[in-house]
mmCIF file of N, CA and C in Angstrom:
data_model
loop_
_atom_site.group_PDB
_atom_site.id
_atom_site.type_symbol
_atom_site.label_atom_id
_atom_site.label_comp_id
_atom_site.label_asym_id
_atom_site.label_seq_id
_atom_site.Cartn_x
_atom_site.Cartn_y
_atom_site.Cartn_z
ATOM 1 N N MET C 378 119.440 99.251 114.968
ATOM 2 C CA MET C 378 120.003 98.677 116.171
ATOM 3 C C MET C 378 121.029 97.621 115.742
ATOM 4 N N SER C 379 122.189 97.657 116.330
ATOM 5 C CA SER C 379 123.240 96.727 115.942
ATOM 6 C C SER C 379 122.919 95.310 116.420
ATOM 7 N N ILE C 380 123.578 94.370 115.811
ATOM 8 C CA ILE C 380 123.370 92.970 116.172
ATOM 9 C C ILE C 380 123.814 92.731 117.620
ATOM 10 N N ILE C 381 124.908 93.347 118.008
ATOM 11 C CA ILE C 381 125.408 93.161 119.375
ATOM 12 C C ILE C 381 124.422 93.725 120.386
ATOM 13 N N ARG C 382 123.901 94.907 120.113
ATOM 14 C CA ARG C 382 122.931 95.516 121.023
ATOM 15 C C ARG C 382 121.667 94.666 121.106
ATOM 16 N N SER C 383 121.241 94.109 119.981
ATOM 17 C CA SER C 383 120.058 93.233 119.978
ATOM 18 C C SER C 383 120.315 91.986 120.818
ATOM 19 N N ALA C 384 121.502 91.402 120.673
ATOM 20 C CA ALA C 384 121.832 90.204 121.438
ATOM 21 C C ALA C 384 121.878 90.515 122.935
ATOM 22 N N LEU C 385 122.421 91.658 123.293
ATOM 23 C CA LEU C 385 122.462 92.044 124.706
ATOM 24 C C LEU C 385 121.055 92.261 125.261
ATOM 25 N N THR C 386 120.178 92.834 124.458
ATOM 26 C CA THR C 386 118.797 93.050 124.884
ATOM 27 C C THR C 386 118.087 91.719 125.120
ATOM 28 N N VAL C 387 118.274 90.783 124.202
ATOM 29 C CA VAL C 387 117.652 89.458 124.345
ATOM 30 C C VAL C 387 118.183 88.754 125.590
ATOM 31 N N ALA C 388 119.476 88.856 125.823
ATOM 32 C CA ALA C 388 120.060 88.220 127.007
ATOM 33 C C ALA C 388 119.512 88.835 128.289
ATOM 34 N N ALA C 389 119.357 90.150 128.307
ATOM 35 C CA ALA C 389 118.812 90.823 129.490
ATOM 36 C C ALA C 389 117.359 90.412 129.728
ATOM 37 N N LEU C 390 116.585 90.297 128.658
ATOM 38 C CA LEU C 390 115.189 89.866 128.794
ATOM 39 C C LEU C 390 115.108 88.431 129.310
ATOM 40 N N ALA C 391 115.964 87.560 128.807
ATOM 41 C CA ALA C 391 115.966 86.171 129.272
ATOM 42 C C ALA C 391 116.350 86.101 130.746
ATOM 43 N N ARG C 392 117.325 86.897 131.127
ATOM 44 C CA ARG C 392 117.757 86.913 132.534
ATOM 45 C C ARG C 392 116.623 87.389 133.444
ATOM 46 N N THR C 393 115.890 88.402 133.001
ATOM 47 C CA THR C 393 114.768 88.923 133.784
ATOM 48 C C THR C 393 113.645 87.888 133.867
ATOM 49 N N ALA C 394 113.363 87.242 132.758
ATOM 50 C CA ALA C 394 112.274 86.255 132.732
ATOM 51 C C ALA C 394 112.575 85.069 133.642
ATOM 52 N N ILE C 395 113.813 84.609 133.641
ATOM 53 C CA ILE C 395 114.154 83.434 134.444
ATOM 54 C C ILE C 395 114.058 83.739 135.938
ATOM 55 N N ALA C 396 114.163 84.995 136.314
ATOM 56 C CA ALA C 396 114.083 85.369 137.729
ATOM 57 C C ALA C 396 112.637 85.464 138.222
ATOM 58 N N HIS C 397 111.669 85.448 137.313
ATOM 59 C CA HIS C 397 110.262 85.588 137.698
ATOM 60 C C HIS C 397 109.807 84.344 138.458
ATOM 61 N N PRO C 398 109.066 84.518 139.561
ATOM 62 C CA PRO C 398 108.639 83.370 140.385
ATOM 63 C C PRO C 398 107.802 82.336 139.633
ATOM 64 N N VAL C 399 106.966 82.769 138.715
ATOM 65 C CA VAL C 399 106.137 81.824 137.967
ATOM 66 C C VAL C 399 107.010 80.951 137.065
ATOM 67 N N VAL C 400 107.987 81.553 136.434
ATOM 68 C CA VAL C 400 108.893 80.793 135.570
ATOM 69 C C VAL C 400 109.692 79.800 136.401
ATOM 70 N N ARG C 401 110.160 80.233 137.556
ATOM 71 C CA ARG C 401 110.927 79.337 138.420
ATOM 72 C C ARG C 401 110.063 78.170 138.904
ATOM 73 N N ALA C 402 108.793 78.426 139.217
ATOM 74 C CA ALA C 402 107.888 77.355 139.643
ATOM 75 C C ALA C 402 107.652 76.373 138.499
ATOM 76 N N GLY C 403 107.509 76.896 137.288
ATOM 77 C CA GLY C 403 107.329 76.025 136.124
ATOM 78 C C GLY C 403 108.536 75.139 135.877
ATOM 79 N N ILE C 404 109.718 75.710 136.048
ATOM 80 C CA ILE C 404 110.942 74.925 135.872
ATOM 81 C C ILE C 404 111.037 73.844 136.941
ATOM 82 N N ALA C 405 110.658 74.183 138.160
ATOM 83 C CA ALA C 405 110.699 73.197 139.246
ATOM 84 C C ALA C 405 109.700 72.066 139.022
ATOM 85 N N ALA C 406 108.543 72.377 138.428
ATOM 86 C CA ALA C 406 107.505 71.367 138.206
ATOM 87 C C ALA C 406 107.711 70.586 136.914
ATOM 88 N N ALA C 407 108.588 71.029 136.056
ATOM 89 C CA ALA C 407 108.756 70.407 134.737
ATOM 90 C C ALA C 407 109.043 68.908 134.794
ATOM 91 N N PRO C 408 109.934 68.423 135.657
ATOM 92 C CA PRO C 408 110.191 66.971 135.645
ATOM 93 C C PRO C 408 108.952 66.137 135.968
ATOM 94 N N LEU C 409 108.019 66.706 136.693
ATOM 95 C CA LEU C 409 106.805 65.973 137.046
ATOM 96 C C LEU C 409 105.794 65.962 135.906
ATOM 97 N N LEU C 410 105.887 66.931 135.014
ATOM 98 C CA LEU C 410 104.893 67.085 133.951
ATOM 99 C C LEU C 410 105.324 66.527 132.605
ATOM 100 N N LEU C 411 106.612 66.304 132.431
ATOM 101 C CA LEU C 411 107.112 65.911 131.118
ATOM 102 C C LEU C 411 107.028 64.405 130.899
ATOM 103 N N THR C 412 106.336 64.045 129.846
ATOM 104 C CA THR C 412 106.285 62.659 129.410
ATOM 105 C C THR C 412 107.290 62.495 128.269
ATOM 106 N N PRO C 413 107.605 61.281 127.885
ATOM 107 C CA PRO C 413 108.536 61.102 126.761
ATOM 108 C C PRO C 413 108.050 61.767 125.468
ATOM 109 N N GLN C 414 106.732 61.754 125.237
ATOM 110 C CA GLN C 414 106.198 62.384 124.032
ATOM 111 C C GLN C 414 106.380 63.901 124.082
ATOM 112 N N VAL C 415 106.144 64.487 125.243
ATOM 113 C CA VAL C 415 106.308 65.931 125.390
ATOM 114 C C VAL C 415 107.786 66.299 125.244
ATOM 115 N N LYS C 416 108.663 65.486 125.802
ATOM 116 C CA LYS C 416 110.102 65.736 125.674
ATOM 117 C C LYS C 416 110.527 65.688 124.207
ATOM 118 N N ALA C 417 110.003 64.734 123.458
ATOM 119 C CA ALA C 417 110.352 64.623 122.042
ATOM 120 C C ALA C 417 109.857 65.836 121.259
ATOM 121 N N LYS C 418 108.635 66.269 121.544
ATOM 122 C CA LYS C 418 108.098 67.451 120.869
ATOM 123 C C LYS C 418 108.893 68.700 121.240
ATOM 124 N N ALA C 419 109.274 68.811 122.496
ATOM 125 C CA ALA C 419 110.065 69.959 122.942
ATOM 126 C C ALA C 419 111.433 69.955 122.273
ATOM 127 N N ARG C 420 112.046 68.796 122.162
ATOM 128 C CA ARG C 420 113.346 68.676 121.507
ATOM 129 C C ARG C 420 113.235 69.093 120.048
ATOM 130 N N GLU C 421 112.203 68.611 119.373
ATOM 131 C CA GLU C 421 112.001 68.941 117.962
ATOM 132 C C GLU C 421 111.731 70.436 117.783
ATOM 133 N N ALA C 422 110.923 71.028 118.665
ATOM 134 C CA ALA C 422 110.638 72.457 118.587
ATOM 135 C C ALA C 422 111.895 73.281 118.831
ATOM 136 N N THR C 423 112.724 72.840 119.762
ATOM 137 C CA THR C 423 113.967 73.545 120.050
ATOM 138 C C THR C 423 114.908 73.501 118.853
ATOM 139 N N LEU C 424 115.069 72.322 118.274
ATOM 140 C CA LEU C 424 115.942 72.195 117.112
ATOM 141 C C LEU C 424 115.419 73.000 115.933
ATOM 142 N N SER C 425 114.125 72.971 115.723
ATOM 143 C CA SER C 425 113.522 73.743 114.637
ATOM 144 C C SER C 425 113.716 75.241 114.861
ATOM 145 N N GLY C 426 113.493 75.690 116.088
ATOM 146 C CA GLY C 426 113.685 77.109 116.404
ATOM 147 C C GLY C 426 115.124 77.546 116.247
ATOM 148 N N ALA C 427 116.059 76.699 116.659
ATOM 149 C CA ALA C 427 117.476 77.019 116.505
ATOM 150 C C ALA C 427 117.860 77.092 115.033
ATOM 151 N N TYR C 428 117.337 76.182 114.232
ATOM 152 C CA TYR C 428 117.624 76.207 112.800
ATOM 153 C C TYR C 428 117.087 77.488 112.167
ATOM 154 N N LYS C 429 115.840 77.841 112.494
ATOM 155 C CA LYS C 429 115.233 79.055 111.939
ATOM 156 C C LYS C 429 115.985 80.304 112.380
ATOM 157 N N ALA C 430 116.458 80.315 113.627
ATOM 158 C CA ALA C 430 117.243 81.457 114.110
ATOM 159 C C ALA C 430 118.555 81.560 113.342
ATOM 160 N N GLY C 431 119.172 80.432 113.040
ATOM 161 C CA GLY C 431 120.404 80.438 112.262
ATOM 162 C C GLY C 431 120.190 80.940 110.851
ATOM 163 N N VAL C 432 119.090 80.521 110.241
ATOM 164 C CA VAL C 432 118.760 80.992 108.892
ATOM 165 C C VAL C 432 118.559 82.506 108.907
ATOM 166 N N LEU C 433 117.825 82.993 109.884
ATOM 167 C CA LEU C 433 117.579 84.433 109.992
ATOM 168 C C LEU C 433 118.889 85.190 110.236
ATOM 169 N N ALA C 434 119.734 84.655 111.094
ATOM 170 C CA ALA C 434 121.017 85.315 111.378
ATOM 171 C C ALA C 434 121.871 85.381 110.121
ATOM 172 N N ARG C 435 121.882 84.309 109.332
ATOM 173 C CA ARG C 435 122.655 84.327 108.086
ATOM 174 C C ARG C 435 122.119 85.378 107.131
ATOM 175 N N LYS C 436 120.796 85.504 107.039
ATOM 176 C CA LYS C 436 120.208 86.517 106.158
ATOM 177 C C LYS C 436 120.598 87.915 106.611
ATOM 178 N N ILE C 437 120.573 88.153 107.913
ATOM 179 C CA ILE C 437 120.915 89.472 108.433
ATOM 180 C C ILE C 437 122.384 89.786 108.168
ATOM 181 N N VAL C 438 123.261 88.835 108.431
ATOM 182 C CA VAL C 438 124.697 89.046 108.226
ATOM 183 C C VAL C 438 125.005 89.254 106.754
ATOM 184 N N GLU C 439 124.380 88.444 105.889
ATOM 185 C CA GLU C 439 124.620 88.592 104.451
ATOM 186 C C GLU C 439 124.138 89.933 103.951
ATOM 187 N N SER C 440 123.002 90.416 104.472
ATOM 188 C CA SER C 440 122.487 91.707 104.003
ATOM 189 C C SER C 440 123.347 92.861 104.486
ATOM 190 N N THR C 441 124.032 92.717 105.602
ATOM 191 C CA THR C 441 124.895 93.788 106.092
ATOM 192 C C THR C 441 126.239 93.798 105.373
ATOM 193 N N LYS C 442 126.625 92.692 104.748
ATOM 194 C CA LYS C 442 127.897 92.631 104.043
ATOM 195 C C LYS C 442 127.829 93.292 102.669
ATOM 196 N N ARG C 443 126.642 93.492 102.150
ATOM 197 C CA ARG C 443 126.491 94.066 100.792
ATOM 198 C C ARG C 443 126.811 95.492 100.753
#
């Protein structure tokens, strides 16, 4: 599966998930549930996940260039 097709699939899944009523309710309730500690942990998890995704993307791109 090509990288572009994979990216399109992920985008379609994210779009479908965000439309789900439970996800929308969670997003609406988030400001009431988030404490500064939870926000800090979420920020750190997001940055860590983005870094790991970048590392994986570099490995995939480098392996396709060989």
